[in-house]
Amino acid sequence: MHPHIQKLHNIAGKTDRLIIGLMSGTSLDGLDVALCRISGQGMETGVELLHFDTIAYDKTYKDKIKSVFSKRQVDLQNVCLLNPWIGELHGEMILTCLQKWGLDATSIDLIASHGQTIYHSPKSLHQLADYSNATLQIGDGDHIACTTGIITCSDFRQKHIAAGGEGAPLAVYGDYLLFSNAAENRVMLNLGGIANLTYLPKSLDASHVFSSDVGPGNTMMDAFVQQHCPGQYFDENSALALQGNVHPGLLTALKFHSFFDQPLPKTTGPELFNLAYLQDARTRCGVREISPADIMATLNYFSAEMIVHALNICVDKLDSYELYASGGGVQNPLLMKNIRSLLGGKKIRSTADLNINPDAKEAVLFAILANECVAGGKTRFGNMKEGIPSITMGKISFYD
Ligand SMILES: Nc1ncnc2c1ncn2[C@@H]1O[C@H](COP(=O)(O)OP(=O)(O)OP(=O)(O)O)[C@@H](O)[C@H]1O
Ligand SMILES: CC(=O)N[C@H]1[C@@H]2OC[C@@H](O2)[C@@H](O)[C@@H]1O[C@H](C)C(=O)O
């Protein structure tokens, strides 16, 4: 047996594992790095979040990614160069975190790397008969493994597509293992660039778990701020949106898209919800002059309304449920206020109430996917109808 297979076998046999989960999302704000101690597997999974940091991306990084991000026409050499470049950079960022936390790479069992999505194209977007759902994450795992000397599990989304899914949302797998609770129905709402939700029935029946993207979270607001306020990346504390009013005509035009008529589950990304989408809605609503503050107030309300629309479909026949939010959008006060008021004042909890920092949640969930990849795989979701194939995801990279 190759010594590295033996090493993996030993890791799989441990009672708990130190796993670093990485998430670099659609907002391109930074790399989320979550060091987790994970015990058990499946419904017996236990997680302790030992350290969490977001390593902010500098302007150079953002510009490099933006040159290929969610664009149909790109310089292919650029994509080729960025794939190892991001892997090495993410590896170096991990080494920086480990130094800061006073830990040696040899003490870490695994890295779970999401990579950087540069294009997400479910069939509903490309509509090409000869092709299936497709998604592309770069930042290759071999480069992370060789840079850090830590076995790396990466590229989780391809298996999901190979098994008939759309490659997302994957959070549902970890949400189910970590947050399902027999005392209450739960909806986990992640407010990232794209908003998504997971429904966790109190029956704990994996075949009734449900998950879907629902539309834009922050992505259109971020894109508009970046265009309108050079040097700013997002509408900090809703400052711009709070100065404006919702423009009813623009709101109606924004909501008029076939994506919102498609049944759940579905997935999407900035390939659809971008400045061109906004421009198209502005043209269709026919009003030339709308102030930037009104546009931002309208985009904010648009995200909230479409999130609540999907949420209401998802919880339609339930007597009761508790809502737990996570992701950067939790820090957008107007977005939270709009969601709350559209839900009739319902209390919105945070995953902090479940002991997981809402900013760290997605990185932790990828650590759980890696744990399942090496030591789990026994949970049967078994309801392919709902886009959640019963599979183990991730590819293993050794450093030797
Ligand atoms: N103080 C704040 N005020 C307003 N918005 C904020 C604030 N802090 C963070 N955000 C929003 O959160 C975003 C980052 O969210 P997050 O890190 O969850 O996104 P992501 O992981 O890239 O997204 P995704 O889950 O779609 O991949 C920022 O781009 C911004 O829109
Ligand atoms: C293709 C891709 O990267 N999708 C992301 C994105 O960001 C949010 C939403 O769109 C979600 O579907 C997904 O990420 C989370 C982590 C998921 O798969 O659950």
Tab-separated table of C-alpha atoms and ligand atoms in Angstrom:
chain	number	residue	atom	x	y	z
A	1	MET	CA	0.000	0.000	0.000
A	2	HIS	CA	1.290	3.469	-0.798
A	3	PRO	CA	2.173	5.279	2.456
A	4	HIS	CA	-0.177	8.130	1.621
A	5	ILE	CA	-3.131	5.724	1.325
A	6	GLN	CA	-2.084	4.319	4.704
A	7	LYS	CA	-2.053	7.844	6.085
A	8	LEU	CA	-5.545	8.519	4.740
A	9	HIS	CA	-6.713	5.216	6.214
A	10	ASN	CA	-5.350	6.270	9.607
A	11	ILE	CA	-7.103	9.660	9.353
A	12	ALA	CA	-10.378	7.922	8.496
A	13	GLY	CA	-10.010	5.714	11.565
A	14	LYS	CA	-9.456	8.521	14.088
A	15	THR	CA	-12.175	9.437	16.585
A	16	ASP	CA	-11.824	13.070	15.595
A	17	ARG	CA	-10.096	14.932	12.808
A	18	LEU	CA	-8.692	18.459	12.444
A	19	ILE	CA	-10.079	19.720	9.142
A	20	ILE	CA	-9.633	23.160	7.604
A	21	GLY	CA	-12.693	24.177	5.563
A	22	LEU	CA	-12.206	26.832	2.865
A	23	MET	CA	-14.845	28.884	1.126
A	24	SER	CA	-14.330	31.567	-1.480
A	25	GLY	CA	-17.747	32.664	-2.632
A	26	THR	CA	-19.355	34.740	-5.313
A	27	SER	CA	-18.749	38.001	-3.411
A	28	LEU	CA	-14.957	37.710	-3.931
A	29	ASP	CA	-14.474	39.360	-0.525
A	30	GLY	CA	-11.906	36.913	0.779
A	31	LEU	CA	-11.033	33.349	1.668
A	32	ASP	CA	-12.979	31.993	4.659
A	33	VAL	CA	-10.743	29.638	6.638
A	34	ALA	CA	-12.399	27.528	9.349
A	35	LEU	CA	-10.381	25.123	11.475
A	36	CYS	CA	-12.764	22.478	12.789
A	37	ARG	CA	-12.413	19.513	15.094
A	38	ILE	CA	-14.852	17.012	13.635
A	39	SER	CA	-15.812	13.820	15.380
A	40	GLY	CA	-17.890	10.932	14.071
A	41	GLN	CA	-19.719	10.978	10.772
A	42	GLY	CA	-23.268	11.132	9.432
A	43	MET	CA	-25.891	12.060	12.030
A	44	GLU	CA	-23.265	11.485	14.745
A	45	THR	CA	-21.069	14.278	13.377
A	46	GLY	CA	-19.820	16.680	16.030
A	47	VAL	CA	-18.102	19.952	15.124
A	48	GLU	CA	-16.078	22.344	17.204
A	49	LEU	CA	-15.020	25.509	15.386
A	50	LEU	CA	-11.540	26.110	16.809
A	51	HIS	CA	-10.456	29.090	14.680
A	52	PHE	CA	-11.986	31.206	11.954
A	53	ASP	CA	-10.520	33.942	9.776
A	54	THR	CA	-11.445	35.625	6.524
A	55	ILE	CA	-8.311	36.551	4.603
A	56	ALA	CA	-9.386	39.555	2.560
A	57	TYR	CA	-8.494	39.484	-1.116
A	58	ASP	CA	-6.545	42.513	-2.308
A	59	LYS	CA	-7.482	44.519	-5.384
A	60	THR	CA	-5.021	42.621	-7.593
A	61	TYR	CA	-6.653	39.310	-6.700
A	62	LYS	CA	-10.152	40.673	-7.226
A	63	ASP	CA	-9.237	42.168	-10.597
A	64	LYS	CA	-7.607	38.930	-11.747
A	65	ILE	CA	-10.666	36.859	-10.816
A	66	LYS	CA	-13.077	39.413	-12.228
A	67	SER	CA	-11.317	39.100	-15.597
A	68	VAL	CA	-12.749	35.576	-15.904
A	69	PHE	CA	-15.599	35.537	-13.359
A	70	SER	CA	-19.077	34.705	-14.717
A	71	LYS	CA	-18.056	35.886	-18.198
A	72	ARG	CA	-18.912	33.938	-21.335
A	73	GLN	CA	-15.883	35.250	-23.243
A	74	VAL	CA	-12.521	35.046	-21.484
A	75	ASP	CA	-8.807	34.727	-22.239
A	76	LEU	CA	-8.344	30.943	-21.903
A	77	GLN	CA	-4.664	31.318	-21.041
A	78	ASN	CA	-5.764	33.467	-18.123
A	79	VAL	CA	-8.064	30.707	-16.811
A	80	CYS	CA	-5.258	28.183	-17.223
A	81	LEU	CA	-2.810	30.378	-15.275
A	82	LEU	CA	-5.279	31.238	-12.532
A	83	ASN	CA	-6.083	27.602	-11.723
A	84	PRO	CA	-2.715	26.762	-10.090
A	85	TRP	CA	-2.163	30.380	-8.999
A	86	ILE	CA	-5.303	30.387	-6.817
A	87	GLY	CA	-4.451	26.929	-5.454
A	88	GLU	CA	-0.992	28.101	-4.369
A	89	LEU	CA	-2.364	31.357	-2.965
A	90	HIS	CA	-5.039	29.576	-0.946
A	91	GLY	CA	-2.316	27.204	0.311
A	92	GLU	CA	-0.182	30.160	1.398
A	93	MET	CA	-3.170	31.769	3.105
A	94	ILE	CA	-3.674	28.569	5.101
A	95	LEU	CA	-0.016	28.578	6.150
A	96	THR	CA	-0.418	32.208	7.293
A	97	CYS	CA	-3.471	31.252	9.369
A	98	LEU	CA	-1.683	28.276	10.917
A	99	GLN	CA	1.239	30.505	11.901
A	100	LYS	CA	-1.160	33.035	13.432
A	101	TRP	CA	-2.967	30.273	15.351
A	102	GLY	CA	0.346	28.803	16.553
A	103	LEU	CA	-0.213	25.471	14.815
A	104	ASP	CA	1.982	23.283	12.666
A	105	ALA	CA	0.754	21.942	9.310
A	106	THR	CA	1.590	18.416	10.474
A	107	SER	CA	-1.167	18.648	13.110
A	108	ILE	CA	-3.884	19.147	10.452
A	109	ASP	CA	-5.532	16.043	9.003
A	110	LEU	CA	-7.262	17.471	5.951
A	111	ILE	CA	-8.074	20.588	3.980
A	112	ALA	CA	-11.524	20.889	2.382
A	113	SER	CA	-11.334	23.371	-0.476
A	114	HIS	CA	-14.297	24.734	-2.381
A	115	GLY	CA	-12.115	26.630	-4.871
A	116	GLN	CA	-13.331	29.681	-6.753
A	117	THR	CA	-16.440	29.334	-8.876
A	118	ILE	CA	-15.793	31.133	-12.146
A	119	TYR	CA	-18.849	29.951	-14.061
A	120	HIS	CA	-22.043	28.186	-13.061
A	121	SER	CA	-24.312	27.078	-15.859
A	122	PRO	CA	-27.295	24.886	-15.029
A	123	LYS	CA	-29.267	23.754	-18.039
A	124	SER	CA	-31.915	26.361	-17.240
A	125	LEU	CA	-29.276	29.026	-17.985
A	126	HIS	CA	-27.504	27.644	-21.089
A	127	GLN	CA	-30.564	25.848	-22.546
A	128	LEU	CA	-28.389	23.775	-24.888
A	129	ALA	CA	-29.919	20.386	-25.639
A	130	ASP	CA	-26.583	18.580	-26.075
A	131	TYR	CA	-25.187	19.621	-22.689
A	132	SER	CA	-26.104	18.898	-19.095
A	133	ASN	CA	-25.753	21.092	-16.000
A	134	ALA	CA	-22.227	22.454	-15.616
A	135	THR	CA	-20.147	24.400	-13.134
A	136	LEU	CA	-16.452	25.281	-12.896
A	137	GLN	CA	-14.370	25.911	-9.786
A	138	ILE	CA	-10.665	26.694	-10.079
A	139	GLY	CA	-7.804	26.721	-7.541
A	140	ASP	CA	-6.621	23.155	-7.972
A	141	GLY	CA	-6.362	20.903	-4.905
A	142	ASP	CA	-2.972	19.401	-5.880
A	143	HIS	CA	-1.446	22.871	-5.567
A	144	ILE	CA	-3.001	23.409	-2.142
A	145	ALA	CA	-1.725	20.000	-0.975
A	146	CYS	CA	1.812	20.588	-2.276
A	147	THR	CA	1.967	24.142	-0.889
A	148	THR	CA	0.777	23.140	2.598
A	149	GLY	CA	1.904	19.505	2.949
A	150	ILE	CA	-1.685	18.665	3.975
A	151	ILE	CA	-3.944	16.131	2.225
A	152	THR	CA	-6.589	18.158	0.396
A	153	CYS	CA	-10.116	17.281	-0.589
A	154	SER	CA	-11.487	19.562	-3.314
A	155	ASP	CA	-13.717	20.049	-6.350
A	156	PHE	CA	-16.878	18.889	-4.585
A	157	ARG	CA	-19.409	20.035	-7.129
A	158	GLN	CA	-18.621	17.794	-10.149
A	159	LYS	CA	-19.887	14.587	-8.502
A	160	HIS	CA	-23.183	16.301	-7.696
A	161	ILE	CA	-23.628	17.085	-11.392
A	162	ALA	CA	-22.425	13.627	-12.458
A	163	ALA	CA	-25.158	12.181	-10.209
A	164	GLY	CA	-27.859	14.333	-11.777
A	165	GLY	CA	-27.802	17.487	-9.624
A	166	GLU	CA	-26.969	21.061	-10.599
A	167	GLY	CA	-23.711	21.148	-8.584
A	168	ALA	CA	-25.340	23.269	-5.885
A	169	PRO	CA	-26.484	23.993	-3.262
A	170	LEU	CA	-24.186	21.620	-1.382
A	171	ALA	CA	-24.719	23.237	2.012
A	172	VAL	CA	-27.764	21.010	2.464
A	173	TYR	CA	-25.597	17.935	3.162
A	174	GLY	CA	-23.818	19.534	6.100
A	175	ASP	CA	-26.911	21.478	7.216
A	176	TYR	CA	-28.766	18.194	7.585
A	177	LEU	CA	-25.987	16.457	9.538
A	178	LEU	CA	-25.239	19.429	11.768
A	179	PHE	CA	-28.444	21.366	12.328
A	180	SER	CA	-31.368	18.909	12.011
A	181	ASN	CA	-33.325	18.864	15.232
A	182	ALA	CA	-36.274	16.728	16.334
A	183	ALA	CA	-37.690	19.630	18.368
A	184	GLU	CA	-38.381	22.030	15.484
A	185	ASN	CA	-38.633	22.347	11.710
A	186	ARG	CA	-35.743	24.529	10.610
A	187	VAL	CA	-34.951	26.626	7.575
A	188	MET	CA	-31.306	27.586	7.147
A	189	LEU	CA	-31.080	30.738	5.030
A	190	ASN	CA	-27.674	31.713	3.646
A	191	LEU	CA	-27.382	35.311	2.491
A	192	GLY	CA	-24.250	35.250	0.356
A	193	GLY	CA	-23.852	36.678	-3.136
A	194	ILE	CA	-26.653	34.298	-4.059
A	195	ALA	CA	-29.229	33.435	-1.403
A	196	ASN	CA	-30.117	29.830	-0.748
A	197	LEU	CA	-32.122	27.882	1.783
A	198	THR	CA	-32.263	24.416	3.287
A	199	TYR	CA	-35.399	22.977	4.880
A	200	LEU	CA	-34.745	20.510	7.709
A	201	PRO	CA	-37.877	18.686	8.899
A	202	LYS	CA	-38.145	17.820	12.567
A	203	SER	CA	-39.004	14.266	11.462
A	204	LEU	CA	-35.250	14.109	10.634
A	205	ASP	CA	-36.290	12.212	7.500
A	206	ALA	CA	-33.447	12.770	5.015
A	207	SER	CA	-35.785	12.097	2.102
A	208	HIS	CA	-37.813	15.187	3.043
A	209	VAL	CA	-34.840	17.528	3.292
A	210	PHE	CA	-35.020	20.238	0.681
A	211	SER	CA	-32.637	22.869	-0.646
A	212	SER	CA	-32.524	25.502	-3.371
A	213	ASP	CA	-30.956	28.743	-4.484
A	214	VAL	CA	-33.632	31.402	-4.432
A	215	GLY	CA	-32.139	34.392	-6.284
A	216	PRO	CA	-29.770	37.228	-5.534
A	217	GLY	CA	-28.602	37.862	-2.011
A	218	ASN	CA	-25.931	40.557	-2.178
A	219	THR	CA	-24.578	40.075	-5.673
A	220	MET	CA	-26.546	42.754	-7.540
A	221	MET	CA	-26.217	45.257	-4.696
A	222	ASP	CA	-22.457	44.628	-4.603
A	223	ALA	CA	-22.125	44.995	-8.385
A	224	PHE	CA	-24.045	48.279	-8.374
A	225	VAL	CA	-21.988	49.758	-5.511
A	226	GLN	CA	-18.760	48.726	-7.224
A	227	GLN	CA	-19.912	50.469	-10.399
A	228	HIS	CA	-21.372	53.558	-8.749
A	229	CYS	CA	-18.965	54.121	-5.822
A	230	PRO	CA	-15.425	53.320	-7.040
A	231	GLY	CA	-13.301	51.828	-4.278
A	232	GLN	CA	-16.303	50.462	-2.361
A	233	TYR	CA	-17.213	46.800	-2.605
A	234	PHE	CA	-20.590	46.671	-0.856
A	235	ASP	CA	-23.257	48.909	0.640
A	236	GLU	CA	-21.789	48.979	4.133
A	237	ASN	CA	-24.534	48.905	6.760
A	238	SER	CA	-27.040	49.656	3.955
A	239	ALA	CA	-25.822	53.284	3.962
A	240	LEU	CA	-26.808	54.027	0.353
A	241	ALA	CA	-30.038	52.011	0.312
A	242	LEU	CA	-31.260	53.730	3.485
A	243	GLN	CA	-31.096	57.094	1.688
A	244	GLY	CA	-33.453	55.925	-1.060
A	245	ASN	CA	-36.950	54.620	-1.641
A	246	VAL	CA	-38.117	51.500	-3.431
A	247	HIS	CA	-39.009	52.345	-7.039
A	248	PRO	CA	-42.192	50.329	-7.748
A	249	GLY	CA	-41.726	50.230	-11.546
A	250	LEU	CA	-38.135	49.041	-11.318
A	251	LEU	CA	-39.075	46.471	-8.664
A	252	THR	CA	-41.785	45.011	-10.898
A	253	ALA	CA	-39.360	44.826	-13.830
A	254	LEU	CA	-36.683	43.139	-11.684
A	255	LYS	CA	-39.152	40.485	-10.533
A	256	PHE	CA	-40.276	39.715	-14.083
A	257	HIS	CA	-37.975	36.857	-15.072
A	258	SER	CA	-38.609	33.191	-15.881
A	259	PHE	CA	-36.109	32.156	-13.160
A	260	PHE	CA	-38.702	33.054	-10.537
A	261	ASP	CA	-41.364	30.914	-12.254
A	262	GLN	CA	-39.161	27.818	-12.313
A	263	PRO	CA	-40.081	25.337	-9.590
A	264	LEU	CA	-37.687	24.806	-6.665
A	265	PRO	CA	-35.051	23.398	-6.443
A	266	LYS	CA	-32.951	25.456	-8.841
A	267	THR	CA	-29.576	27.142	-8.862
A	268	THR	CA	-28.230	30.379	-10.199
A	269	GLY	CA	-25.356	32.840	-10.004
A	270	PRO	CA	-23.981	36.197	-11.135
A	271	GLU	CA	-24.084	34.796	-14.692
A	272	LEU	CA	-27.766	35.813	-14.540
A	273	PHE	CA	-28.079	38.312	-11.674
A	274	ASN	CA	-25.679	41.046	-12.730
A	275	LEU	CA	-25.578	44.653	-13.961
A	276	ALA	CA	-26.898	43.621	-17.386
A	277	TYR	CA	-29.961	42.166	-15.614
A	278	LEU	CA	-30.421	45.508	-13.818
A	279	GLN	CA	-29.978	47.463	-17.041
A	280	ASP	CA	-32.532	45.287	-18.803
A	281	ALA	CA	-35.040	45.868	-15.977
A	282	ARG	CA	-34.377	49.628	-16.100
A	283	THR	CA	-35.025	49.663	-19.822
A	284	ARG	CA	-38.210	47.647	-19.460
A	285	CYS	CA	-39.577	49.857	-16.676
A	286	GLY	CA	-39.122	52.825	-18.985
A	287	VAL	CA	-38.081	55.428	-16.391
A	288	ARG	CA	-34.812	57.110	-17.378
A	289	GLU	CA	-33.809	58.843	-14.162
A	290	ILE	CA	-33.696	56.787	-10.985
A	291	SER	CA	-31.301	57.959	-8.277
A	292	PRO	CA	-28.514	55.571	-7.175
A	293	ALA	CA	-30.025	55.517	-3.671
A	294	ASP	CA	-33.431	54.501	-5.058
A	295	ILE	CA	-31.816	51.827	-7.213
A	296	MET	CA	-30.015	50.446	-4.183
A	297	ALA	CA	-33.155	50.541	-2.025
A	298	THR	CA	-34.993	48.703	-4.818
A	299	LEU	CA	-32.270	46.065	-5.281
A	300	ASN	CA	-32.266	45.482	-1.530
A	301	TYR	CA	-36.055	45.010	-1.467
A	302	PHE	CA	-35.922	42.835	-4.601
A	303	SER	CA	-33.510	40.403	-2.900
A	304	ALA	CA	-35.673	40.327	0.231
A	305	GLU	CA	-38.933	39.807	-1.640
A	306	MET	CA	-37.629	36.944	-3.782
A	307	ILE	CA	-36.079	35.269	-0.725
A	308	VAL	CA	-39.390	35.455	1.144
A	309	HIS	CA	-41.304	34.302	-1.954
A	310	ALA	CA	-39.202	31.100	-2.103
A	311	LEU	CA	-39.303	30.656	1.654
A	312	ASN	CA	-43.103	30.777	1.658
A	313	ILE	CA	-43.249	28.110	-1.060
A	314	CYS	CA	-40.852	25.948	0.927
A	315	VAL	CA	-42.729	26.172	4.243
A	316	ASP	CA	-46.200	26.236	2.709
A	317	LYS	CA	-47.784	23.356	4.631
A	318	LEU	CA	-45.820	23.630	7.863
A	319	ASP	CA	-47.446	24.520	11.183
A	320	SER	CA	-44.281	26.181	12.372
A	321	TYR	CA	-40.591	26.557	11.650
A	322	GLU	CA	-37.559	28.422	12.954
A	323	LEU	CA	-35.425	30.465	10.587
A	324	TYR	CA	-31.625	30.610	10.988
A	325	ALA	CA	-29.685	33.050	8.827
A	326	SER	CA	-26.006	33.071	7.890
A	327	GLY	CA	-23.677	34.712	5.347
A	328	GLY	CA	-22.531	38.296	4.883
A	329	GLY	CA	-26.041	39.573	4.149
A	330	VAL	CA	-26.868	39.146	7.847
A	331	GLN	CA	-24.781	42.292	8.315
A	332	ASN	CA	-26.922	44.288	5.874
A	333	PRO	CA	-29.464	45.829	8.286
A	334	LEU	CA	-31.973	46.929	5.651
A	335	LEU	CA	-31.951	43.515	3.974
A	336	MET	CA	-32.685	41.856	7.310
A	337	LYS	CA	-35.390	44.427	8.107
A	338	ASN	CA	-37.034	43.904	4.705
A	339	ILE	CA	-37.015	40.105	5.065
A	340	ARG	CA	-38.384	40.338	8.599
A	341	SER	CA	-41.187	42.689	7.638
A	342	LEU	CA	-42.125	40.619	4.537
A	343	LEU	CA	-42.379	37.637	6.909
A	344	GLY	CA	-44.788	39.567	9.123
A	345	GLY	CA	-42.238	40.328	11.828
A	346	LYS	CA	-41.028	36.728	12.236
A	347	LYS	CA	-37.966	36.336	14.428
A	348	ILE	CA	-34.866	35.601	12.374
A	349	ARG	CA	-32.231	33.756	14.337
A	350	SER	CA	-28.598	33.376	13.415
A	351	THR	CA	-26.532	30.208	13.199
A	352	ALA	CA	-24.604	31.777	16.111
A	353	ASP	CA	-27.590	30.519	18.200
A	354	LEU	CA	-26.488	27.030	17.057
A	355	ASN	CA	-22.858	27.723	17.968
A	356	ILE	CA	-21.652	28.356	14.408
A	357	ASN	CA	-20.428	31.827	13.461
A	358	PRO	CA	-22.708	32.839	10.533
A	359	ASP	CA	-19.701	34.023	8.497
A	360	ALA	CA	-17.960	30.666	8.998
A	361	LYS	CA	-20.909	28.418	8.232
A	362	GLU	CA	-20.171	27.587	4.583
A	363	ALA	CA	-16.467	26.887	5.261
A	364	VAL	CA	-17.486	24.594	8.151
A	365	LEU	CA	-19.937	22.790	5.868
A	366	PHE	CA	-17.180	22.032	3.356
A	367	ALA	CA	-15.068	20.624	6.212
A	368	ILE	CA	-18.011	18.318	6.957
A	369	LEU	CA	-18.149	17.243	3.290
A	370	ALA	CA	-14.451	16.291	3.480
A	371	ASN	CA	-15.115	14.403	6.725
A	372	GLU	CA	-17.887	12.485	4.963
A	373	CYS	CA	-15.569	11.850	2.005
A	374	VAL	CA	-12.966	10.052	4.134
A	375	ALA	CA	-14.967	8.693	7.066
A	376	GLY	CA	-18.688	8.873	6.289
A	377	GLY	CA	-20.889	8.204	3.321
A	378	LYS	CA	-23.622	6.295	5.162
A	379	THR	CA	-26.405	8.897	5.115
A	380	ARG	CA	-29.032	8.150	2.491
A	381	PHE	CA	-30.723	11.229	1.182
A	382	GLY	CA	-32.464	9.062	-1.392
A	383	ASN	CA	-34.708	11.684	-2.916
A	384	MET	CA	-33.168	12.555	-6.258
A	385	LYS	CA	-36.425	14.245	-7.182
A	386	GLU	CA	-35.370	17.081	-4.941
A	387	GLY	CA	-31.895	17.490	-6.497
A	388	ILE	CA	-30.056	15.965	-3.545
A	389	PRO	CA	-28.334	12.813	-4.801
A	390	SER	CA	-27.073	10.415	-2.155
A	391	ILE	CA	-23.379	10.695	-2.890
A	392	THR	CA	-19.991	11.401	-1.375
A	393	MET	CA	-18.220	14.376	-2.923
A	394	GLY	CA	-14.649	15.591	-3.239
A	395	LYS	CA	-11.369	14.537	-4.874
A	396	ILE	CA	-8.315	13.693	-2.804
A	397	SER	CA	-4.937	15.346	-3.481
A	398	PHE	CA	-1.805	14.009	-1.809
A	399	TYR	CA	1.295	16.138	-1.442
A	400	ASP	CA	3.763	13.348	-2.181
B	1	LIG	N1	-21.482	45.573	7.134
B	1	LIG	C1	-22.089	45.130	6.032
B	1	LIG	N2	-23.099	45.839	5.481
B	1	LIG	C2	-23.718	45.424	4.361
B	1	LIG	N3	-23.409	44.296	3.710
B	1	LIG	C3	-22.411	43.527	4.217
B	1	LIG	C4	-21.705	43.912	5.402
B	1	LIG	N4	-20.771	42.945	5.641
B	1	LIG	C5	-20.878	42.025	4.645
B	1	LIG	N5	-21.864	42.373	3.787
B	1	LIG	C6	-22.279	41.674	2.562
B	1	LIG	O1	-21.866	40.331	2.602
B	1	LIG	C7	-21.136	40.002	1.402
B	1	LIG	C8	-20.188	38.876	1.688
B	1	LIG	O2	-20.988	37.773	2.020
B	1	LIG	P1	-20.469	36.286	2.001
B	1	LIG	O3	-19.046	36.271	2.450
B	1	LIG	O4	-21.459	35.447	2.713
B	1	LIG	O5	-20.521	36.000	0.454
B	1	LIG	P2	-19.972	34.766	-0.364
B	1	LIG	O6	-19.595	33.636	0.552
B	1	LIG	O7	-18.961	35.270	-1.295
B	1	LIG	O8	-21.278	34.388	-1.179
B	1	LIG	P3	-21.867	32.996	-1.697
B	1	LIG	O9	-22.408	32.269	-0.502
B	1	LIG	O10	-22.944	33.425	-2.624
B	1	LIG	O11	-20.792	32.287	-2.397
B	1	LIG	C9	-20.479	41.314	1.006
B	1	LIG	O12	-20.125	41.324	-0.354
B	1	LIG	C10	-21.614	42.286	1.333
B	1	LIG	O13	-22.564	42.347	0.313
B	2	LIG	C1	-21.823	27.269	-8.087
B	2	LIG	C2	-21.616	27.961	-6.783
B	2	LIG	O1	-20.508	28.253	-6.407
B	2	LIG	N1	-22.720	28.220	-6.080
B	2	LIG	C3	-22.659	28.831	-4.768
B	2	LIG	C4	-23.197	30.247	-4.849
B	2	LIG	O2	-23.140	30.862	-3.570
B	2	LIG	C5	-24.380	30.624	-2.921
B	2	LIG	C6	-25.133	29.780	-3.879
B	2	LIG	O3	-24.587	30.197	-5.116
B	2	LIG	C7	-24.845	28.279	-3.661
B	2	LIG	O4	-25.598	27.538	-4.594
B	2	LIG	C8	-23.395	27.925	-3.829
B	2	LIG	O5	-22.661	27.854	-2.638
B	2	LIG	C9	-23.069	27.203	-1.471
B	2	LIG	C10	-21.923	27.108	-0.528
B	2	LIG	C11	-23.695	25.826	-1.657
B	2	LIG	O6	-23.360	25.103	-2.589
B	2	LIG	O7	-24.486	25.449	-0.796
